Amino acid sequence: MINKPLVLTYLCLLIYVLLSSGVILYNKWVLSPKYFNFPFPITLTMFHMAFSGLFAFFLIRVFKVVAPVKMTFEIYATCVVPISAFFASSLWFGNTAYLHISVAFIQMLKALMPVATFSMGVLCGTDKPRCDVFLNMVLVSVGVVISSYGEIHFNIVGTVYQVTGIFAEALRLVLTQVLLQKKGLTLNPITSLYYIAPCSFVFLFVPWCLLEKPGMAVSLIQFNFWIFFSNALCALALNLSTFLVIGRTGAVTIRVAGVLKDWILIALSTVIFPESTITGLNIIGYAIALCGVVMYNYIKVKDGRASQLPSDSIPERFTKDRDWKLEKKSSAIINPNSNGDSNEGNFNGSEMNDEEAPLVSSRLSHFGRSFSNHTK
């Protein structure tokens, strides 16, 4: 018998991997001067934001397929606005990197994402310094340095843009956890697009006026509606596919799919863009970094599972039952806090926050990572 739910889950994963890889390669093709020749990353990102925001608006306000959340002005001003600012920055810097470095090297640099997320979490107080995690971060950093040293077409400008975009995205994820989750506000991908896409569009408008508008006025650019429409549609489909994947799988599966996607993307980029040359040192460095990423993911998943365990384990319950009987015989009063459950509960809460910050849809959270992927 065919396990239909399992088949559907793997189908969703396949669609996610294909869309995620396809959107990245599509963006590179559109922006690259050697191909479609539209070297305006801020303009392309603004088009994505406008398209996604309009799509969410029609689903929520016109067709009423998705219900809006209760958003007050105070929450919007103190939470959504700063998150949108860093989200727009991560997209801007990440897309600009395509003009200077290859897709393969960009994917290798993205291995720094756990380093950036952990660093921002420690600085913002959402994570605690840990020796095991720190060693993984060192391993990832060493691998990325080796990979960068082996890059034939190394470009310092593109590298700085990409690394800056990674840290902006990490800070956005941390702010999502600190600002939204503590207020009890949960956004799915559609409501995330509805609230954040327009705000991100506004933030991008200022650098667009200063950096790209003058160049667009004097250069002969080609505008193909179907190219930009299909590009934005693929980005939107990626968001929705990520939502489906999150709903049907767990953290381990998503992380494994992400690693698989990176390797596929590196291989495909060398075929589609022949100028992207991968050296042996690139592969060695990325493999070292990937080992650190896998170990980091294992630690976070293990911490997440441990934090979900009930505070009263079976041995503890047995001990409590025995103590209760003894205390009952002696007519003593039981102190419910004497077993240390309160401390264990605090541990659970603190560990779950960091684990869930990157994985819910957008969490906004997932919106975080998935929505950012669609323009990177």
mmCIF file of C-alpha atoms in Angstrom:
data_model
loop_
_atom_site.group_PDB
_atom_site.id
_atom_site.type_symbol
_atom_site.label_atom_id
_atom_site.label_comp_id
_atom_site.label_asym_id
_atom_site.label_seq_id
_atom_site.Cartn_x
_atom_site.Cartn_y
_atom_site.Cartn_z
ATOM 1 C CA MET A 1 0.000 0.000 0.000
ATOM 2 C CA ILE A 2 1.206 3.489 -0.858
ATOM 3 C CA ASN A 3 1.430 5.828 2.082
ATOM 4 C CA LYS A 4 -0.317 8.832 0.555
ATOM 5 C CA PRO A 5 0.483 11.318 3.372
ATOM 6 C CA LEU A 6 4.171 10.379 3.137
ATOM 7 C CA VAL A 7 4.161 10.744 -0.638
ATOM 8 C CA LEU A 8 2.463 14.124 -0.336
ATOM 9 C CA THR A 9 5.057 15.247 2.218
ATOM 10 C CA TYR A 10 7.951 14.323 -0.065
ATOM 11 C CA LEU A 11 6.177 15.996 -2.958
ATOM 12 C CA CYS A 12 5.940 19.215 -0.944
ATOM 13 C CA LEU A 13 9.627 18.936 -0.089
ATOM 14 C CA LEU A 14 10.498 18.414 -3.759
ATOM 15 C CA ILE A 15 8.444 21.449 -4.783
ATOM 16 C CA TYR A 16 10.110 23.521 -2.066
ATOM 17 C CA VAL A 17 13.632 22.511 -3.154
ATOM 18 C CA LEU A 18 12.864 23.171 -6.828
ATOM 19 C CA LEU A 19 11.209 26.532 -6.189
ATOM 20 C CA SER A 20 13.893 27.681 -3.767
ATOM 21 C CA SER A 21 16.669 26.798 -6.202
ATOM 22 C CA GLY A 22 14.724 28.121 -9.177
ATOM 23 C CA VAL A 23 14.012 31.530 -7.630
ATOM 24 C CA ILE A 24 17.675 32.062 -6.741
ATOM 25 C CA LEU A 25 18.851 31.098 -10.225
ATOM 26 C CA TYR A 26 16.082 33.191 -11.800
ATOM 27 C CA ASN A 27 17.084 36.269 -9.800
ATOM 28 C CA LYS A 28 20.713 35.799 -10.796
ATOM 29 C CA TRP A 29 19.724 35.513 -14.463
ATOM 30 C CA VAL A 30 17.579 38.659 -14.333
ATOM 31 C CA LEU A 31 20.165 40.770 -12.497
ATOM 32 C CA SER A 32 23.313 39.590 -14.259
ATOM 33 C CA PRO A 33 24.636 41.961 -16.960
ATOM 34 C CA LYS A 34 25.696 38.896 -18.962
ATOM 35 C CA TYR A 35 22.135 37.597 -19.337
ATOM 36 C CA PHE A 36 18.879 39.553 -18.982
ATOM 37 C CA ASN A 37 20.898 42.584 -17.905
ATOM 38 C CA PHE A 38 18.684 44.282 -15.324
ATOM 39 C CA PRO A 39 21.341 45.373 -12.802
ATOM 40 C CA PHE A 40 18.907 47.020 -10.395
ATOM 41 C CA PRO A 41 18.467 44.740 -7.351
ATOM 42 C CA ILE A 42 16.522 47.280 -5.294
ATOM 43 C CA THR A 43 14.002 47.724 -8.113
ATOM 44 C CA LEU A 44 13.559 43.971 -8.449
ATOM 45 C CA THR A 45 13.077 43.600 -4.692
ATOM 46 C CA MET A 46 10.534 46.431 -4.620
ATOM 47 C CA PHE A 47 8.615 44.714 -7.419
ATOM 48 C CA HIS A 48 8.528 41.533 -5.337
ATOM 49 C CA MET A 49 7.293 43.450 -2.309
ATOM 50 C CA ALA A 50 4.555 45.210 -4.284
ATOM 51 C CA PHE A 51 3.397 41.977 -5.921
ATOM 52 C CA SER A 52 3.373 40.017 -2.648
ATOM 53 C CA GLY A 53 1.658 42.819 -0.739
ATOM 54 C CA LEU A 54 -1.106 43.130 -3.334
ATOM 55 C CA PHE A 55 -1.605 39.370 -3.379
ATOM 56 C CA ALA A 56 -1.965 39.290 0.411
ATOM 57 C CA PHE A 57 -4.283 42.318 0.343
ATOM 58 C CA PHE A 58 -6.699 40.647 -2.068
ATOM 59 C CA LEU A 59 -6.707 37.396 -0.090
ATOM 60 C CA ILE A 60 -7.357 39.167 3.220
ATOM 61 C CA ARG A 61 -9.477 42.205 2.348
ATOM 62 C CA VAL A 62 -11.207 41.350 -0.922
ATOM 63 C CA PHE A 63 -11.728 37.584 -1.005
ATOM 64 C CA LYS A 64 -11.459 37.213 2.793
ATOM 65 C CA VAL A 65 -9.738 33.853 2.471
ATOM 66 C CA VAL A 66 -7.407 34.656 5.377
ATOM 67 C CA ALA A 67 -8.451 36.529 8.495
ATOM 68 C CA PRO A 68 -6.275 39.482 9.540
ATOM 69 C CA VAL A 69 -4.706 39.559 12.982
ATOM 70 C CA LYS A 70 -5.441 42.190 15.597
ATOM 71 C CA MET A 71 -2.713 44.695 14.805
ATOM 72 C CA THR A 72 -2.554 47.835 16.886
ATOM 73 C CA PHE A 73 -0.611 50.947 15.908
ATOM 74 C CA GLU A 74 1.712 50.424 18.874
ATOM 75 C CA ILE A 75 2.593 46.878 17.768
ATOM 76 C CA TYR A 76 2.996 47.970 14.154
ATOM 77 C CA ALA A 77 5.254 50.908 15.024
ATOM 78 C CA THR A 78 7.418 49.108 17.580
ATOM 79 C CA CYS A 79 7.515 45.621 16.032
ATOM 80 C CA VAL A 80 6.591 45.475 12.361
ATOM 81 C CA VAL A 81 8.467 48.627 11.321
ATOM 82 C CA PRO A 82 11.928 47.649 12.692
ATOM 83 C CA ILE A 83 11.501 44.056 11.490
ATOM 84 C CA SER A 84 10.568 45.328 8.020
ATOM 85 C CA ALA A 85 13.607 47.608 7.974
ATOM 86 C CA PHE A 86 16.047 44.765 8.573
ATOM 87 C CA PHE A 87 14.086 42.485 6.244
ATOM 88 C CA ALA A 88 14.338 45.057 3.446
ATOM 89 C CA SER A 89 18.053 45.483 4.178
ATOM 90 C CA SER A 90 18.732 41.753 3.993
ATOM 91 C CA LEU A 91 16.962 41.502 0.634
ATOM 92 C CA TRP A 92 18.692 44.585 -0.726
ATOM 93 C CA PHE A 93 22.209 43.468 0.226
ATOM 94 C CA GLY A 94 21.596 39.830 -0.706
ATOM 95 C CA ASN A 95 20.304 40.656 -4.170
ATOM 96 C CA THR A 96 23.069 43.188 -4.805
ATOM 97 C CA ALA A 97 25.641 40.448 -4.175
ATOM 98 C CA TYR A 98 24.440 38.703 -7.367
ATOM 99 C CA LEU A 99 25.995 41.509 -9.374
ATOM 100 C CA HIS A 100 29.473 40.753 -8.052
ATOM 101 C CA ILE A 101 29.834 37.079 -7.058
ATOM 102 C CA SER A 102 28.577 33.711 -8.250
ATOM 103 C CA VAL A 103 25.552 31.814 -6.983
ATOM 104 C CA ALA A 104 27.768 28.957 -5.829
ATOM 105 C CA PHE A 105 29.963 31.225 -3.721
ATOM 106 C CA ILE A 106 26.886 32.987 -2.311
ATOM 107 C CA GLN A 107 25.522 29.651 -1.119
ATOM 108 C CA MET A 108 28.843 28.888 0.523
ATOM 109 C CA LEU A 109 28.780 32.231 2.317
ATOM 110 C CA LYS A 110 25.237 31.503 3.514
ATOM 111 C CA ALA A 111 26.728 28.797 5.701
ATOM 112 C CA LEU A 112 27.514 31.725 8.025
ATOM 113 C CA MET A 113 23.813 32.093 8.839
ATOM 114 C CA PRO A 114 23.991 30.044 12.082
ATOM 115 C CA VAL A 115 27.018 32.096 13.154
ATOM 116 C CA ALA A 116 25.152 35.337 12.540
ATOM 117 C CA THR A 117 21.964 34.119 14.234
ATOM 118 C CA PHE A 118 23.801 32.852 17.310
ATOM 119 C CA SER A 119 25.877 36.043 17.567
ATOM 120 C CA MET A 120 22.834 38.300 17.288
ATOM 121 C CA GLY A 121 20.953 36.128 19.773
ATOM 122 C CA VAL A 122 23.727 36.446 22.344
ATOM 123 C CA LEU A 123 23.979 40.213 21.825
ATOM 124 C CA CYS A 124 20.204 40.651 22.176
ATOM 125 C CA GLY A 125 19.956 38.323 25.166
ATOM 126 C CA THR A 126 17.785 35.663 23.500
ATOM 127 C CA ASP A 127 20.557 33.076 23.569
ATOM 128 C CA LYS A 128 23.290 32.204 26.027
ATOM 129 C CA PRO A 129 26.955 31.632 25.177
ATOM 130 C CA ARG A 130 27.666 27.906 25.017
ATOM 131 C CA CYS A 131 30.967 26.177 24.488
ATOM 132 C CA ASP A 132 29.611 23.464 22.157
ATOM 133 C CA VAL A 133 27.781 25.957 19.953
ATOM 134 C CA PHE A 134 30.787 28.292 19.946
ATOM 135 C CA LEU A 135 33.052 25.496 18.690
ATOM 136 C CA ASN A 136 30.579 24.809 15.885
ATOM 137 C CA MET A 137 30.595 28.484 14.972
ATOM 138 C CA VAL A 138 34.397 28.446 14.800
ATOM 139 C CA LEU A 139 34.264 25.383 12.534
ATOM 140 C CA VAL A 140 31.759 27.069 10.216
ATOM 141 C CA SER A 141 33.808 30.268 10.092
ATOM 142 C CA VAL A 142 37.025 28.396 9.299
ATOM 143 C CA GLY A 143 35.274 26.510 6.507
ATOM 144 C CA VAL A 144 33.906 29.708 4.970
ATOM 145 C CA VAL A 145 37.351 31.350 5.134
ATOM 146 C CA ILE A 146 38.914 28.362 3.354
ATOM 147 C CA SER A 147 36.152 28.410 0.746
ATOM 148 C CA SER A 148 36.657 32.149 0.203
ATOM 149 C CA TYR A 149 40.405 31.665 -0.176
ATOM 150 C CA GLY A 150 39.753 29.108 -2.888
ATOM 151 C CA GLU A 151 37.332 31.346 -4.804
ATOM 152 C CA ILE A 152 38.856 32.190 -8.194
ATOM 153 C CA HIS A 153 36.647 35.208 -8.878
ATOM 154 C CA PHE A 154 36.697 36.553 -5.333
ATOM 155 C CA ASN A 155 35.151 40.009 -5.074
ATOM 156 C CA ILE A 156 35.378 41.907 -1.799
ATOM 157 C CA VAL A 157 32.393 44.155 -2.605
ATOM 158 C CA GLY A 158 30.050 41.258 -3.325
ATOM 159 C CA THR A 159 31.293 39.354 -0.282
ATOM 160 C CA VAL A 160 30.677 42.337 2.012
ATOM 161 C CA TYR A 161 27.184 42.800 0.564
ATOM 162 C CA GLN A 162 26.308 39.133 1.116
ATOM 163 C CA VAL A 163 27.723 38.900 4.642
ATOM 164 C CA THR A 164 25.981 42.145 5.602
ATOM 165 C CA GLY A 165 22.710 40.762 4.250
ATOM 166 C CA ILE A 166 23.198 37.586 6.300
ATOM 167 C CA PHE A 167 23.677 39.509 9.542
ATOM 168 C CA ALA A 168 20.712 41.785 8.728
ATOM 169 C CA GLU A 169 18.554 38.691 8.246
ATOM 170 C CA ALA A 170 19.838 37.182 11.493
ATOM 171 C CA LEU A 171 18.973 40.359 13.363
ATOM 172 C CA ARG A 172 15.521 40.343 11.792
ATOM 173 C CA LEU A 173 14.938 36.805 13.024
ATOM 174 C CA VAL A 174 16.035 37.747 16.536
ATOM 175 C CA LEU A 175 13.834 40.854 16.509
ATOM 176 C CA THR A 176 10.919 38.727 15.343
ATOM 177 C CA GLN A 177 11.420 36.498 18.349
ATOM 178 C CA VAL A 178 11.922 39.342 20.828
ATOM 179 C CA LEU A 179 9.276 41.775 19.593
ATOM 180 C CA LEU A 180 6.463 39.700 18.105
ATOM 181 C CA GLN A 181 6.560 36.403 19.957
ATOM 182 C CA LYS A 182 6.720 38.078 23.370
ATOM 183 C CA LYS A 183 3.580 39.985 22.480
ATOM 184 C CA GLY A 184 1.847 36.737 21.539
ATOM 185 C CA LEU A 185 1.414 37.767 17.902
ATOM 186 C CA THR A 186 1.597 34.964 15.343
ATOM 187 C CA LEU A 187 1.722 35.711 11.626
ATOM 188 C CA ASN A 188 1.324 33.146 8.872
ATOM 189 C CA PRO A 189 2.944 33.757 5.450
ATOM 190 C CA ILE A 190 -0.094 35.630 4.093
ATOM 191 C CA THR A 191 -0.508 37.983 7.045
ATOM 192 C CA SER A 192 3.269 38.413 7.099
ATOM 193 C CA LEU A 193 3.190 39.578 3.494
ATOM 194 C CA TYR A 194 0.206 41.800 4.224
ATOM 195 C CA TYR A 195 1.900 43.721 7.035
ATOM 196 C CA ILE A 196 5.601 43.563 6.215
ATOM 197 C CA ALA A 197 5.792 43.744 2.402
ATOM 198 C CA PRO A 198 4.332 47.290 2.121
ATOM 199 C CA CYS A 199 6.531 48.547 4.945
ATOM 200 C CA SER A 200 9.614 46.984 3.351
ATOM 201 C CA PHE A 201 8.650 48.616 0.044
ATOM 202 C CA VAL A 202 8.669 52.027 1.746
ATOM 203 C CA PHE A 203 12.083 51.415 3.306
ATOM 204 C CA LEU A 204 13.513 50.386 -0.068
ATOM 205 C CA PHE A 205 12.091 53.457 -1.779
ATOM 206 C CA VAL A 206 14.668 55.813 -0.230
ATOM 207 C CA PRO A 207 17.819 53.940 -1.369
ATOM 208 C CA TRP A 208 16.121 53.326 -4.722
ATOM 209 C CA CYS A 209 15.711 57.065 -5.279
ATOM 210 C CA LEU A 210 19.344 57.698 -4.362
ATOM 211 C CA LEU A 211 21.086 54.739 -5.979
ATOM 212 C CA GLU A 212 19.047 53.305 -8.845
ATOM 213 C CA LYS A 213 16.553 55.856 -10.092
ATOM 214 C CA PRO A 214 19.214 58.130 -11.651
ATOM 215 C CA GLY A 215 20.808 55.179 -13.440
ATOM 216 C CA MET A 216 17.493 53.886 -14.738
ATOM 217 C CA ALA A 217 16.694 57.304 -16.182
ATOM 218 C CA VAL A 218 19.793 57.420 -18.395
ATOM 219 C CA SER A 219 20.361 53.734 -19.220
ATOM 220 C CA LEU A 220 18.628 51.728 -21.892
ATOM 221 C CA ILE A 221 16.952 48.974 -19.874
ATOM 222 C CA GLN A 222 14.601 46.345 -21.174
ATOM 223 C CA PHE A 223 11.375 45.747 -19.298
ATOM 224 C CA ASN A 224 9.614 42.506 -20.076
ATOM 225 C CA PHE A 225 6.372 42.269 -18.119
ATOM 226 C CA TRP A 226 6.175 38.487 -18.314
ATOM 227 C CA ILE A 227 9.732 38.071 -17.059
ATOM 228 C CA PHE A 228 9.099 40.188 -13.968
ATOM 229 C CA PHE A 229 5.621 38.773 -13.409
ATOM 230 C CA SER A 230 6.815 35.155 -13.546
ATOM 231 C CA ASN A 231 9.792 36.010 -11.336
ATOM 232 C CA ALA A 232 7.543 37.546 -8.661
ATOM 233 C CA LEU A 233 5.068 34.675 -9.018
ATOM 234 C CA CYS A 234 7.807 32.115 -8.395
ATOM 235 C CA ALA A 235 8.897 34.052 -5.316
ATOM 236 C CA LEU A 236 5.338 34.045 -4.012
ATOM 237 C CA ALA A 237 4.959 30.325 -4.739
ATOM 238 C CA LEU A 238 8.124 29.708 -2.741
ATOM 239 C CA ASN A 239 6.570 31.358 0.304
ATOM 240 C CA LEU A 240 3.453 29.238 0.039
ATOM 241 C CA SER A 241 5.418 26.022 -0.541
ATOM 242 C CA THR A 242 7.530 26.736 2.522
ATOM 243 C CA PHE A 243 4.359 27.138 4.558
ATOM 244 C CA LEU A 244 3.178 23.711 3.355
ATOM 245 C CA VAL A 245 6.529 22.103 4.148
ATOM 246 C CA ILE A 246 6.570 23.536 7.663
ATOM 247 C CA GLY A 247 3.042 22.267 8.254
ATOM 248 C CA ARG A 248 3.843 18.719 7.145
ATOM 249 C CA THR A 249 7.385 18.134 8.401
ATOM 250 C CA GLY A 250 9.587 18.779 11.390
ATOM 251 C CA ALA A 251 12.731 20.762 12.066
ATOM 252 C CA VAL A 252 15.090 17.923 11.143
ATOM 253 C CA THR A 253 13.457 17.320 7.756
ATOM 254 C CA ILE A 254 13.473 21.004 6.865
ATOM 255 C CA ARG A 255 17.134 21.359 7.749
ATOM 256 C CA VAL A 256 18.100 18.271 5.747
ATOM 257 C CA ALA A 257 16.108 19.583 2.779
ATOM 258 C CA GLY A 258 17.927 22.907 3.090
ATOM 259 C CA VAL A 259 21.340 21.230 2.988
ATOM 260 C CA LEU A 260 20.275 19.155 -0.032
ATOM 261 C CA LYS A 261 19.001 22.286 -1.745
ATOM 262 C CA ASP A 262 22.322 24.054 -1.256
ATOM 263 C CA TRP A 263 24.301 21.260 -2.896
ATOM 264 C CA ILE A 264 21.850 21.037 -5.787
ATOM 265 C CA LEU A 265 21.977 24.789 -6.249
ATOM 266 C CA ILE A 266 25.777 24.856 -6.297
ATOM 267 C CA ALA A 267 25.846 22.109 -8.921
ATOM 268 C CA LEU A 268 23.132 23.680 -11.083
ATOM 269 C CA SER A 269 24.704 27.133 -10.964
ATOM 270 C CA THR A 270 27.919 25.832 -12.490
ATOM 271 C CA VAL A 271 25.926 24.358 -15.373
ATOM 272 C CA ILE A 272 23.576 27.297 -16.010
ATOM 273 C CA PHE A 273 26.245 29.966 -15.448
ATOM 274 C CA PRO A 274 29.491 28.600 -16.948
ATOM 275 C CA GLU A 275 31.501 31.504 -15.544
ATOM 276 C CA SER A 276 30.881 30.075 -12.061
ATOM 277 C CA THR A 277 33.978 27.974 -11.448
ATOM 278 C CA ILE A 278 34.265 25.783 -8.361
ATOM 279 C CA THR A 279 37.694 24.777 -7.099
ATOM 280 C CA GLY A 280 38.687 21.912 -4.861
ATOM 281 C CA LEU A 281 39.410 24.368 -2.070
ATOM 282 C CA ASN A 282 35.861 25.714 -2.439
ATOM 283 C CA ILE A 283 34.418 22.255 -1.904
ATOM 284 C CA ILE A 284 36.722 21.431 1.019
ATOM 285 C CA GLY A 285 35.952 24.687 2.775
ATOM 286 C CA TYR A 286 32.209 24.384 2.216
ATOM 287 C CA ALA A 287 32.240 20.769 3.414
ATOM 288 C CA ILE A 288 33.990 21.859 6.634
ATOM 289 C CA ALA A 289 31.479 24.674 7.122
ATOM 290 C CA LEU A 290 28.608 22.309 6.407
ATOM 291 C CA CYS A 291 29.824 19.918 9.100
ATOM 292 C CA GLY A 292 29.578 22.762 11.582
ATOM 293 C CA VAL A 293 26.103 23.694 10.323
ATOM 294 C CA VAL A 294 24.886 20.095 10.620
ATOM 295 C CA MET A 295 26.264 19.814 14.159
ATOM 296 C CA TYR A 296 24.648 23.116 15.087
ATOM 297 C CA ASN A 297 21.294 21.962 13.695
ATOM 298 C CA TYR A 298 21.612 18.714 15.648
ATOM 299 C CA ILE A 299 22.240 20.610 18.885
ATOM 300 C CA LYS A 300 19.290 22.942 18.324
ATOM 301 C CA VAL A 301 16.907 20.125 17.389
ATOM 302 C CA LYS A 302 18.037 18.113 20.418
ATOM 303 C CA ASP A 303 17.520 21.124 22.672
ATOM 304 C CA GLY A 304 14.087 21.693 21.160
ATOM 305 C CA ARG A 305 13.046 18.112 21.793
ATOM 306 C CA ALA A 306 14.413 18.163 25.316
ATOM 307 C CA SER A 307 12.493 21.331 26.102
ATOM 308 C CA GLN A 308 9.255 19.695 24.935
ATOM 309 C CA LEU A 309 9.549 16.822 27.409
ATOM 310 C CA PRO A 310 7.068 16.995 30.309
ATOM 311 C CA SER A 311 8.549 18.388 33.469
ATOM 312 C CA ASP A 312 7.532 15.314 35.428
ATOM 313 C CA SER A 313 9.385 12.304 34.052
ATOM 314 C CA ILE A 314 8.411 8.751 34.974
ATOM 315 C CA PRO A 315 11.077 8.339 37.684
ATOM 316 C CA GLU A 316 10.110 11.699 39.162
ATOM 317 C CA ARG A 317 6.451 10.687 39.243
ATOM 318 C CA PHE A 318 7.351 7.437 40.958
ATOM 319 C CA THR A 319 9.378 9.330 43.544
ATOM 320 C CA LYS A 320 6.568 11.820 44.060
ATOM 321 C CA ASP A 321 4.018 9.024 44.570
ATOM 322 C CA ARG A 322 6.263 7.348 47.100
ATOM 323 C CA ASP A 323 6.985 10.586 48.923
ATOM 324 C CA TRP A 324 3.299 11.480 48.868
ATOM 325 C CA LYS A 325 2.404 8.235 50.541
ATOM 326 C CA LEU A 326 5.075 8.672 53.192
ATOM 327 C CA GLU A 327 4.042 12.249 53.804
ATOM 328 C CA LYS A 328 0.403 11.264 53.977
ATOM 329 C CA LYS A 329 1.175 8.739 56.676
ATOM 330 C CA SER A 330 2.994 11.334 58.697
ATOM 331 C CA SER A 331 0.222 13.892 58.031
ATOM 332 C CA ALA A 332 2.727 16.377 56.620
ATOM 333 C CA ILE A 333 1.937 19.067 54.017
ATOM 334 C CA ILE A 334 3.548 18.658 50.579
ATOM 335 C CA ASN A 335 5.385 21.576 48.982
ATOM 336 C CA PRO A 336 4.687 21.353 45.240
ATOM 337 C CA ASN A 337 7.781 23.396 44.391
ATOM 338 C CA SER A 338 10.223 21.272 46.310
ATOM 339 C CA ASN A 339 11.082 19.085 43.307
ATOM 340 C CA GLY A 340 12.542 21.971 41.252
ATOM 341 C CA ASP A 341 9.908 21.948 38.507
ATOM 342 C CA SER A 342 9.947 25.721 38.260
ATOM 343 C CA ASN A 343 13.559 25.765 37.163
ATOM 344 C CA GLU A 344 12.942 23.072 34.632
ATOM 345 C CA GLY A 345 10.080 25.028 33.205
ATOM 346 C CA ASN A 346 12.288 28.057 32.772
ATOM 347 C CA PHE A 347 14.786 25.952 30.911
ATOM 348 C CA ASN A 348 12.108 24.736 28.525
ATOM 349 C CA GLY A 349 10.902 28.176 27.688
ATOM 350 C CA SER A 350 14.273 29.697 27.055
ATOM 351 C CA GLU A 351 15.454 26.866 24.861
ATOM 352 C CA MET A 352 12.308 26.721 22.767
ATOM 353 C CA ASN A 353 12.456 30.365 21.844
ATOM 354 C CA ASP A 354 15.695 30.129 19.919
ATOM 355 C CA GLU A 355 14.784 26.870 18.230
ATOM 356 C CA GLU A 356 11.458 28.131 16.968
ATOM 357 C CA ALA A 357 12.651 31.555 15.886
ATOM 358 C CA PRO A 358 13.781 30.467 12.448
ATOM 359 C CA LEU A 359 11.180 27.756 11.768
ATOM 360 C CA VAL A 360 7.604 28.893 12.109
ATOM 361 C CA SER A 361 6.265 30.539 9.097
ATOM 362 C CA SER A 362 8.131 33.271 9.398
ATOM 363 C CA ARG A 363 8.085 32.298 11.700
ATOM 364 C CA LEU A 364 6.725 35.502 11.107
ATOM 365 C CA SER A 365 9.062 33.603 11.765
ATOM 366 C CA HIS A 366 9.333 31.399 9.003
ATOM 367 C CA PHE A 367 8.394 34.258 6.904
ATOM 368 C CA GLY A 368 11.730 35.192 7.990
ATOM 369 C CA ARG A 369 13.722 32.714 6.386
ATOM 370 C CA SER A 370 11.450 31.556 3.646
ATOM 371 C CA PHE A 371 10.318 34.951 2.526
ATOM 372 C CA SER A 372 13.878 36.156 2.519
ATOM 373 C CA ASN A 373 14.938 33.254 0.354
ATOM 374 C CA HIS A 374 12.589 34.254 -2.389
ATOM 375 C CA THR A 375 14.615 37.289 -3.279
ATOM 376 C CA LYS A 376 18.045 35.936 -2.553
#
